[in-house]
GROMACS .gro file of C-alpha atoms in nm:
model
  363
    1UNK     CA    1  -5.654 -11.441 -12.459
    2UNK     CA    2  -5.403 -11.372 -12.169
    3UNK     CA    3  -5.373 -11.412 -11.805
    4UNK     CA    4  -5.163 -11.444 -11.500
    5UNK     CA    5  -5.169 -11.795 -11.361
    6UNK     CA    6  -5.112 -11.841 -11.013
    7UNK     CA    7  -4.782 -11.989 -11.006
    8UNK     CA    8  -4.639 -11.696 -11.141
    9UNK     CA    9  -4.639 -11.776 -11.545
   10UNK     CA   10  -4.788 -11.546 -11.833
   11UNK     CA   11  -5.009 -11.726 -12.055
   12UNK     CA   12  -5.040 -11.626 -12.439
   13UNK     CA   13  -5.185 -11.843 -12.663
   14UNK     CA   14  -5.017 -12.173 -12.663
   15UNK     CA   15  -4.682 -12.011 -12.516
   16UNK     CA   16  -4.623 -12.046 -12.133
   17UNK     CA   17  -4.370 -11.764 -12.044
   18UNK     CA   18  -4.227 -11.790 -11.644
   19UNK     CA   19  -4.207 -11.381 -11.531
   20UNK     CA   20  -3.917 -11.521 -11.330
   21UNK     CA   21  -3.707 -11.504 -11.701
   22UNK     CA   22  -3.829 -11.157 -11.772
   23UNK     CA   23  -3.475 -10.879 -11.738
   24UNK     CA   24  -3.687 -10.672 -11.572
   25UNK     CA   25  -3.926 -10.634 -11.283
   26UNK     CA   26  -4.239 -10.731 -11.321
   27UNK     CA   27  -4.594 -10.652 -11.056
   28UNK     CA   28  -4.951 -10.755 -11.177
   29UNK     CA   29  -5.256 -10.641 -10.978
   30UNK     CA   30  -5.648 -10.628 -11.046
   31UNK     CA   31  -5.775 -10.321 -11.153
   32UNK     CA   32  -5.838 -10.267 -10.763
   33UNK     CA   33  -5.472 -10.257 -10.675
   34UNK     CA   34  -5.460 -10.604 -10.561
   35UNK     CA   35  -5.115 -10.808 -10.617
   36UNK     CA   36  -5.203 -11.085 -10.816
   37UNK     CA   37  -4.748 -11.234 -10.887
   38UNK     CA   38  -4.445 -11.029 -10.841
   39UNK     CA   39  -4.136 -11.208 -11.040
   40UNK     CA   40  -3.774 -11.232 -10.945
   41UNK     CA   41  -3.613 -10.921 -11.085
   42UNK     CA   42  -3.897 -10.720 -10.890
   43UNK     CA   43  -3.818 -10.905 -10.585
   44UNK     CA   44  -3.474 -10.835 -10.598
   45UNK     CA   45  -3.490 -10.436 -10.661
   46UNK     CA   46  -3.799 -10.361 -10.378
   47UNK     CA   47  -3.639 -10.632 -10.173
   48UNK     CA   48  -4.011 -10.747 -10.144
   49UNK     CA   49  -4.078 -11.129 -10.203
   50UNK     CA   50  -4.359 -11.232 -10.396
   51UNK     CA   51  -4.496 -11.462 -10.069
   52UNK     CA   52  -4.551 -11.072  -9.838
   53UNK     CA   53  -4.708 -10.946 -10.195
   54UNK     CA   54  -4.940 -11.176 -10.349
   55UNK     CA   55  -5.333 -11.085 -10.207
   56UNK     CA   56  -5.231 -10.781 -10.054
   57UNK     CA   57  -5.337 -10.389 -10.216
   58UNK     CA   58  -5.044 -10.270 -10.425
   59UNK     CA   59  -5.026  -9.935 -10.165
   60UNK     CA   60  -4.975 -10.170  -9.842
   61UNK     CA   61  -4.641 -10.393  -9.997
   62UNK     CA   62  -4.526 -10.107 -10.330
   63UNK     CA   63  -4.620  -9.758 -10.189
   64UNK     CA   64  -4.411  -9.572 -10.503
   65UNK     CA   65  -4.415  -9.264 -10.499
   66UNK     CA   66  -4.289  -8.945 -10.687
   67UNK     CA   67  -4.026  -8.653 -10.617
   68UNK     CA   68  -4.337  -8.495 -10.475
   69UNK     CA   69  -4.451  -8.726 -10.233
   70UNK     CA   70  -4.729  -8.823 -10.405
   71UNK     CA   71  -4.881  -9.182 -10.412
   72UNK     CA   72  -4.868  -9.344 -10.769
   73UNK     CA   73  -5.183  -9.564 -10.710
   74UNK     CA   74  -5.420  -9.312 -10.681
   75UNK     CA   75  -5.227  -9.130 -11.006
   76UNK     CA   76  -5.281  -9.422 -11.179
   77UNK     CA   77  -5.668  -9.474 -11.092
   78UNK     CA   78  -5.727  -9.768 -11.324
   79UNK     CA   79  -6.125  -9.729 -11.287
   80UNK     CA   80  -6.134  -9.398 -11.388
   81UNK     CA   81  -6.010  -9.211 -11.726
   82UNK     CA   82  -6.011  -9.249 -12.058
   83UNK     CA   83  -6.139  -9.596 -12.190
   84UNK     CA   84  -5.873  -9.527 -12.458
   85UNK     CA   85  -5.583  -9.488 -12.245
   86UNK     CA   86  -5.361  -9.832 -12.174
   87UNK     CA   87  -4.985  -9.714 -12.131
   88UNK     CA   88  -4.859  -9.503 -11.843
   89UNK     CA   89  -4.479  -9.331 -11.963
   90UNK     CA   90  -4.161  -9.450 -11.746
   91UNK     CA   91  -4.128  -9.194 -11.480
   92UNK     CA   92  -3.869  -9.244 -11.161
   93UNK     CA   93  -4.036  -9.340 -10.874
   94UNK     CA   94  -3.947  -9.483 -10.547
   95UNK     CA   95  -4.014  -9.701 -10.259
   96UNK     CA   96  -3.945  -9.504  -9.907
   97UNK     CA   97  -3.574  -9.618  -9.751
   98UNK     CA   98  -3.478  -9.785 -10.155
   99UNK     CA   99  -3.306  -9.644 -10.469
  100UNK     CA  100  -3.485  -9.493 -10.755
  101UNK     CA  101  -3.703  -9.710 -10.989
  102UNK     CA  102  -3.791  -9.633 -11.368
  103UNK     CA  103  -4.194  -9.745 -11.358
  104UNK     CA  104  -4.408  -9.792 -11.653
  105UNK     CA  105  -4.757  -9.978 -11.648
  106UNK     CA  106  -4.962 -10.080 -11.894
  107UNK     CA  107  -5.356 -10.109 -11.839
  108UNK     CA  108  -5.484 -10.490 -11.961
  109UNK     CA  109  -5.863 -10.418 -12.094
  110UNK     CA  110  -6.077 -10.676 -12.176
  111UNK     CA  111  -6.199 -10.535 -12.462
  112UNK     CA  112  -5.896 -10.418 -12.489
  113UNK     CA  113  -6.077 -10.138 -12.723
  114UNK     CA  114  -6.236  -9.965 -12.466
  115UNK     CA  115  -6.323 -10.266 -12.261
  116UNK     CA  116  -6.283 -10.234 -11.841
  117UNK     CA  117  -5.964 -10.246 -11.662
  118UNK     CA  118  -5.870 -10.624 -11.614
  119UNK     CA  119  -5.546 -10.622 -11.488
  120UNK     CA  120  -5.254 -10.380 -11.424
  121UNK     CA  121  -4.877 -10.494 -11.575
  122UNK     CA  122  -4.603 -10.259 -11.399
  123UNK     CA  123  -4.230 -10.292 -11.530
  124UNK     CA  124  -3.960 -10.180 -11.284
  125UNK     CA  125  -3.575 -10.097 -11.410
  126UNK     CA  126  -3.308 -10.015 -11.194
  127UNK     CA  127  -3.239  -9.652 -11.169
  128UNK     CA  128  -2.898  -9.653 -11.053
  129UNK     CA  129  -2.788  -9.806 -11.415
  130UNK     CA  130  -2.962  -9.520 -11.563
  131UNK     CA  131  -2.823  -9.262 -11.368
  132UNK     CA  132  -2.507  -9.405 -11.378
  133UNK     CA  133  -2.541  -9.383 -11.795
  134UNK     CA  134  -2.637  -9.002 -11.766
  135UNK     CA  135  -2.344  -8.926 -11.534
  136UNK     CA  136  -2.108  -9.101 -11.814
  137UNK     CA  137  -2.274  -8.882 -12.085
  138UNK     CA  138  -2.284  -8.544 -11.848
  139UNK     CA  139  -1.900  -8.609 -11.814
  140UNK     CA  140  -1.831  -8.712 -12.216
  141UNK     CA  141  -2.016  -8.378 -12.288
  142UNK     CA  142  -1.781  -8.209 -11.969
  143UNK     CA  143  -1.523  -8.400 -12.141
  144UNK     CA  144  -1.556  -8.295 -12.513
  145UNK     CA  145  -1.605  -7.922 -12.464
  146UNK     CA  146  -1.263  -7.883 -12.276
  147UNK     CA  147  -1.070  -8.105 -12.538
  148UNK     CA  148  -1.226  -7.892 -12.805
  149UNK     CA  149  -1.183  -7.558 -12.663
  150UNK     CA  150  -0.796  -7.526 -12.658
  151UNK     CA  151  -0.718  -7.675 -12.980
  152UNK     CA  152  -1.012  -7.446 -13.134
  153UNK     CA  153  -0.869  -7.155 -12.974
  154UNK     CA  154  -0.563  -7.195 -13.088
  155UNK     CA  155  -0.662  -7.248 -13.447
  156UNK     CA  156  -0.895  -6.933 -13.443
  157UNK     CA  157  -0.658  -6.705 -13.296
  158UNK     CA  158  -0.310  -6.796 -13.554
  159UNK     CA  159  -0.585  -6.821 -13.847
  160UNK     CA  160  -0.709  -6.428 -13.752
  161UNK     CA  161  -0.398  -6.365 -13.649
  162UNK     CA  162  -0.248  -6.442 -14.038
  163UNK     CA  163  -0.558  -6.312 -14.200
  164UNK     CA  164  -0.495  -5.933 -14.022
  165UNK     CA  165  -0.144  -5.950 -14.021
  166UNK     CA  166  -0.010  -6.165 -14.266
  167UNK     CA  167   0.230  -5.927 -14.426
  168UNK     CA  168   0.393  -5.846 -14.066
  169UNK     CA  169   0.524  -6.171 -13.999
  170UNK     CA  170   0.822  -6.374 -14.174
  171UNK     CA  171   0.828  -6.653 -14.356
  172UNK     CA  172   0.933  -6.848 -14.018
  173UNK     CA  173   0.685  -6.668 -13.840
  174UNK     CA  174   0.412  -6.783 -14.048
  175UNK     CA  175   0.521  -7.165 -14.060
  176UNK     CA  176   0.519  -7.186 -13.724
  177UNK     CA  177   0.173  -7.047 -13.684
  178UNK     CA  178   0.068  -7.300 -13.968
  179UNK     CA  179   0.237  -7.582 -13.832
  180UNK     CA  180   0.010  -7.489 -13.501
  181UNK     CA  181  -0.277  -7.489 -13.667
  182UNK     CA  182  -0.233  -7.808 -13.825
  183UNK     CA  183  -0.122  -7.999 -13.564
  184UNK     CA  184  -0.445  -7.836 -13.362
  185UNK     CA  185  -0.687  -7.964 -13.686
  186UNK     CA  186  -0.498  -8.306 -13.590
  187UNK     CA  187  -0.634  -8.332 -13.229
  188UNK     CA  188  -0.960  -8.199 -13.320
  189UNK     CA  189  -1.014  -8.484 -13.639
  190UNK     CA  190  -0.867  -8.797 -13.318
  191UNK     CA  191  -1.097  -8.671 -13.088
  192UNK     CA  192  -1.402  -8.690 -13.361
  193UNK     CA  193  -1.276  -9.002 -13.448
  194UNK     CA  194  -1.277  -9.119 -13.071
  195UNK     CA  195  -1.606  -9.008 -12.970
  196UNK     CA  196  -1.725  -9.208 -13.320
  197UNK     CA  197  -1.582  -9.535 -13.213
  198UNK     CA  198  -1.755  -9.498 -12.824
  199UNK     CA  199  -2.044  -9.454 -13.008
  200UNK     CA  200  -2.024  -9.739 -13.184
  201UNK     CA  201  -1.858  -9.942 -12.940
  202UNK     CA  202  -2.209  -9.843 -12.708
  203UNK     CA  203  -2.437  -9.935 -12.962
  204UNK     CA  204  -2.303 -10.228 -13.075
  205UNK     CA  205  -2.262 -10.065 -13.461
  206UNK     CA  206  -1.906 -10.175 -13.475
  207UNK     CA  207  -1.790 -10.331 -13.794
  208UNK     CA  208  -1.498 -10.564 -13.835
  209UNK     CA  209  -1.349 -10.619 -14.246
  210UNK     CA  210  -1.172 -10.891 -14.202
  211UNK     CA  211  -0.865 -10.960 -14.403
  212UNK     CA  212  -0.557 -11.121 -14.376
  213UNK     CA  213  -0.330 -10.987 -14.135
  214UNK     CA  214   0.049 -10.973 -14.104
  215UNK     CA  215   0.045 -10.846 -13.750
  216UNK     CA  216   0.458 -10.887 -13.663
  217UNK     CA  217   0.452 -10.645 -13.995
  218UNK     CA  218   0.182 -10.399 -13.847
  219UNK     CA  219   0.431 -10.394 -13.534
  220UNK     CA  220   0.726 -10.297 -13.696
  221UNK     CA  221   0.501 -10.043 -13.935
  222UNK     CA  222   0.396  -9.903 -13.590
  223UNK     CA  223   0.739  -9.879 -13.441
  224UNK     CA  224   0.905  -9.743 -13.759
  225UNK     CA  225   0.689  -9.429 -13.716
  226UNK     CA  226   0.723  -9.359 -13.396
  227UNK     CA  227   1.097  -9.369 -13.446
  228UNK     CA  228   1.042  -9.171 -13.767
  229UNK     CA  229   0.839  -8.889 -13.512
  230UNK     CA  230   1.117  -8.870 -13.272
  231UNK     CA  231   1.155  -9.108 -13.051
  232UNK     CA  232   1.476  -9.314 -13.009
  233UNK     CA  233   1.512  -9.680 -13.222
  234UNK     CA  234   1.644  -9.851 -12.859
  235UNK     CA  235   1.302  -9.763 -12.677
  236UNK     CA  236   1.147 -10.016 -12.849
  237UNK     CA  237   1.180 -10.399 -12.886
  238UNK     CA  238   0.962 -10.647 -13.082
  239UNK     CA  239   0.944 -11.041 -12.989
  240UNK     CA  240   0.785 -11.262 -13.232
  241UNK     CA  241   0.720 -11.610 -13.182
  242UNK     CA  242   0.748 -11.924 -13.410
  243UNK     CA  243   0.440 -12.102 -13.601
  244UNK     CA  244   0.244 -11.784 -13.575
  245UNK     CA  245  -0.172 -11.924 -13.771
  246UNK     CA  246  -0.276 -11.731 -14.021
  247UNK     CA  247  -0.483 -11.454 -13.880
  248UNK     CA  248  -0.836 -11.285 -14.015
  249UNK     CA  249  -0.859 -10.933 -13.847
  250UNK     CA  250  -0.998 -10.573 -13.928
  251UNK     CA  251  -0.604 -10.462 -14.022
  252UNK     CA  252  -0.704 -10.101 -13.982
  253UNK     CA  253  -0.831 -10.142 -13.603
  254UNK     CA  254  -0.578 -10.393 -13.539
  255UNK     CA  255  -0.353 -10.056 -13.633
  256UNK     CA  256  -0.585  -9.852 -13.361
  257UNK     CA  257  -0.541 -10.151 -13.034
  258UNK     CA  258  -0.130 -10.151 -13.108
  259UNK     CA  259  -0.171  -9.785 -13.150
  260UNK     CA  260  -0.308  -9.654 -12.827
  261UNK     CA  261  -0.160  -9.945 -12.653
  262UNK     CA  262   0.263  -9.813 -12.731
  263UNK     CA  263   0.089  -9.476 -12.697
  264UNK     CA  264  -0.064  -9.539 -12.346
  265UNK     CA  265   0.286  -9.695 -12.256
  266UNK     CA  266   0.495  -9.438 -12.416
  267UNK     CA  267   0.287  -9.185 -12.232
  268UNK     CA  268   0.234  -9.324 -11.886
  269UNK     CA  269   0.545  -9.558 -11.811
  270UNK     CA  270   0.930  -9.535 -11.873
  271UNK     CA  271   1.241  -9.721 -12.044
  272UNK     CA  272   1.182  -9.982 -12.311
  273UNK     CA  273   0.825 -10.048 -12.471
  274UNK     CA  274   0.851 -10.392 -12.538
  275UNK     CA  275   0.596 -10.604 -12.806
  276UNK     CA  276   0.544 -10.944 -12.760
  277UNK     CA  277   0.359 -11.168 -13.076
  278UNK     CA  278   0.298 -11.515 -12.977
  279UNK     CA  279   0.102 -11.826 -13.040
  280UNK     CA  280  -0.129 -11.967 -12.864
  281UNK     CA  281  -0.347 -12.302 -12.821
  282UNK     CA  282  -0.683 -12.106 -13.019
  283UNK     CA  283  -0.551 -11.787 -13.162
  284UNK     CA  284  -0.245 -11.501 -13.121
  285UNK     CA  285  -0.183 -11.363 -12.779
  286UNK     CA  286  -0.046 -11.008 -12.810
  287UNK     CA  287   0.119 -10.839 -12.519
  288UNK     CA  288   0.237 -10.454 -12.478
  289UNK     CA  289   0.446 -10.379 -12.172
  290UNK     CA  290   0.687 -10.056 -12.036
  291UNK     CA  291   0.936 -10.049 -11.759
  292UNK     CA  292   0.738  -9.784 -11.580
  293UNK     CA  293   0.590  -9.748 -11.235
  294UNK     CA  294   0.284  -9.995 -11.310
  295UNK     CA  295  -0.070 -10.045 -11.234
  296UNK     CA  296  -0.191 -10.123 -10.896
  297UNK     CA  297  -0.396 -10.428 -10.877
  298UNK     CA  298  -0.693 -10.269 -10.724
  299UNK     CA  299  -0.665  -9.994 -10.985
  300UNK     CA  300  -0.686 -10.209 -11.280
  301UNK     CA  301  -1.084 -10.320 -11.330
  302UNK     CA  302  -1.099  -9.956 -11.402
  303UNK     CA  303  -0.826  -9.896 -11.670
  304UNK     CA  304  -1.085 -10.022 -11.934
  305UNK     CA  305  -1.331  -9.782 -11.787
  306UNK     CA  306  -1.412  -9.409 -11.956
  307UNK     CA  307  -1.233  -9.139 -11.906
  308UNK     CA  308  -0.952  -9.357 -11.662
  309UNK     CA  309  -0.641  -9.163 -11.674
  310UNK     CA  310  -0.401  -9.330 -11.458
  311UNK     CA  311   0.008  -9.319 -11.378
  312UNK     CA  312   0.204  -9.079 -11.211
  313UNK     CA  313   0.334  -8.971 -11.503
  314UNK     CA  314   0.347  -8.585 -11.539
  315UNK     CA  315   0.250  -8.627 -11.954
  316UNK     CA  316  -0.098  -8.730 -11.843
  317UNK     CA  317  -0.290  -8.563 -12.161
  318UNK     CA  318  -0.580  -8.710 -12.376
  319UNK     CA  319  -0.931  -8.749 -12.335
  320UNK     CA  320  -0.964  -9.111 -12.115
  321UNK     CA  321  -1.104  -9.285 -12.379
  322UNK     CA  322  -0.753  -9.505 -12.576
  323UNK     CA  323  -0.843  -9.773 -12.326
  324UNK     CA  324  -1.222  -9.791 -12.323
  325UNK     CA  325  -1.207  -9.814 -12.722
  326UNK     CA  326  -0.905 -10.078 -12.756
  327UNK     CA  327  -1.145 -10.313 -12.530
  328UNK     CA  328  -1.416 -10.258 -12.748
  329UNK     CA  329  -1.207 -10.343 -13.081
  330UNK     CA  330  -1.072 -10.621 -12.912
  331UNK     CA  331  -1.398 -10.792 -12.787
  332UNK     CA  332  -1.579 -10.700 -13.138
  333UNK     CA  333  -1.246 -10.961 -13.305
  334UNK     CA  334  -1.395 -11.197 -13.047
  335UNK     CA  335  -1.084 -11.181 -12.812
  336UNK     CA  336  -1.013 -11.033 -12.451
  337UNK     CA  337  -0.796 -10.805 -12.261
  338UNK     CA  338  -0.636 -10.830 -11.936
  339UNK     CA  339  -0.358 -10.562 -11.735
  340UNK     CA  340  -0.129 -10.655 -11.517
  341UNK     CA  341   0.202 -10.575 -11.366
  342UNK     CA  342   0.500 -10.678 -11.611
  343UNK     CA  343   0.804 -10.825 -11.544
  344UNK     CA  344   1.031 -10.553 -11.515
  345UNK     CA  345   0.800 -10.345 -11.332
  346UNK     CA  346   0.546 -10.206 -11.529
  347UNK     CA  347   0.235 -10.238 -11.689
  348UNK     CA  348   0.176 -10.526 -11.958
  349UNK     CA  349  -0.110 -10.560 -12.112
  350UNK     CA  350  -0.211 -10.879 -12.289
  351UNK     CA  351  -0.473 -10.931 -12.553
  352UNK     CA  352  -0.570 -11.178 -12.716
  353UNK     CA  353  -0.704 -11.295 -13.068
  354UNK     CA  354  -0.860 -11.645 -13.170
  355UNK     CA  355  -0.781 -11.746 -13.503
  356UNK     CA  356  -0.995 -11.904 -13.778
  357UNK     CA  357  -1.161 -11.809 -14.126
  358UNK     CA  358  -1.379 -11.530 -14.180
  359UNK     CA  359  -1.717 -11.743 -14.181
  360UNK     CA  360  -1.535 -11.931 -13.897
  361UNK     CA  361  -1.531 -11.533 -13.691
  362UNK     CA  362  -1.897 -11.465 -13.805
  363UNK     CA  363  -1.822 -11.232 -14.054
   0.00000   0.00000   0.00000
């Protein structure tokens, strides 16, 4: 037997749950629309406290309307309709002068199959968060379409030209076109990898495969790769502290973290890019800093959001997903990351990683 208690509890068999513990808004009414209970989340979302609502009719205190202005309690019609009806799907509704909410309902019948409606439970979710998520997804689609269009157009154009007029080009011209196709294909591959990382981070499906990782060695390897790609050797400085602990990390993801932070420093900063690795009380701290214009303190909270592109550098390319991915990868290791102004005036990204065995890390 289930019931709504007078002091705002939901009683289910031998278990009693305070409705204020629920993360979503909850309103409970009888079959006639008289409000029986309102939890704290519903008060926060609607601005109407329980003491003003309990005992009054739903339409008097929660006059929800849809986008066409229709009375939603009348549309719910608990006393009418088929006796098999027990659920009302979630849909966007609003109260006069209030934000949009996503509202769903359940008709509690006694007996459960075909009985009369005894109570109506109505759940409320914040529509603003849903709208922001939908905007974020729309931005993602737009960004992906924009980023894919240029390299795919190049790949298609050069490939079609080579196939149609192969004999007309010199070997040098063919080499230039094929190198362009290869570079653009790499660009598409990087974008797809970033999108997969974003998807795994947002869904909580990011796997961390831990092994003993030599952080200074990974940093040296990264610097050597950048120098081999054409960056001057004196553009980089590596500082390694003493007595670094043994670190169990995902080597590929650590390479990705360091690579994205160094790429960000090269793209948006100036001067020497410094990587400093030092031991802290419970693990290791890694700082990557440049000597550019830095990041204003008021912009710091936005840096790790999707599609953030900062700095006044003219070389602002990329999807704006790199730092969002870095934050997700660091947090998947149980660490944290921050950004601040570096001593030399540029930006300093500092992330910390805990030490411990795989069992300690929850693997």
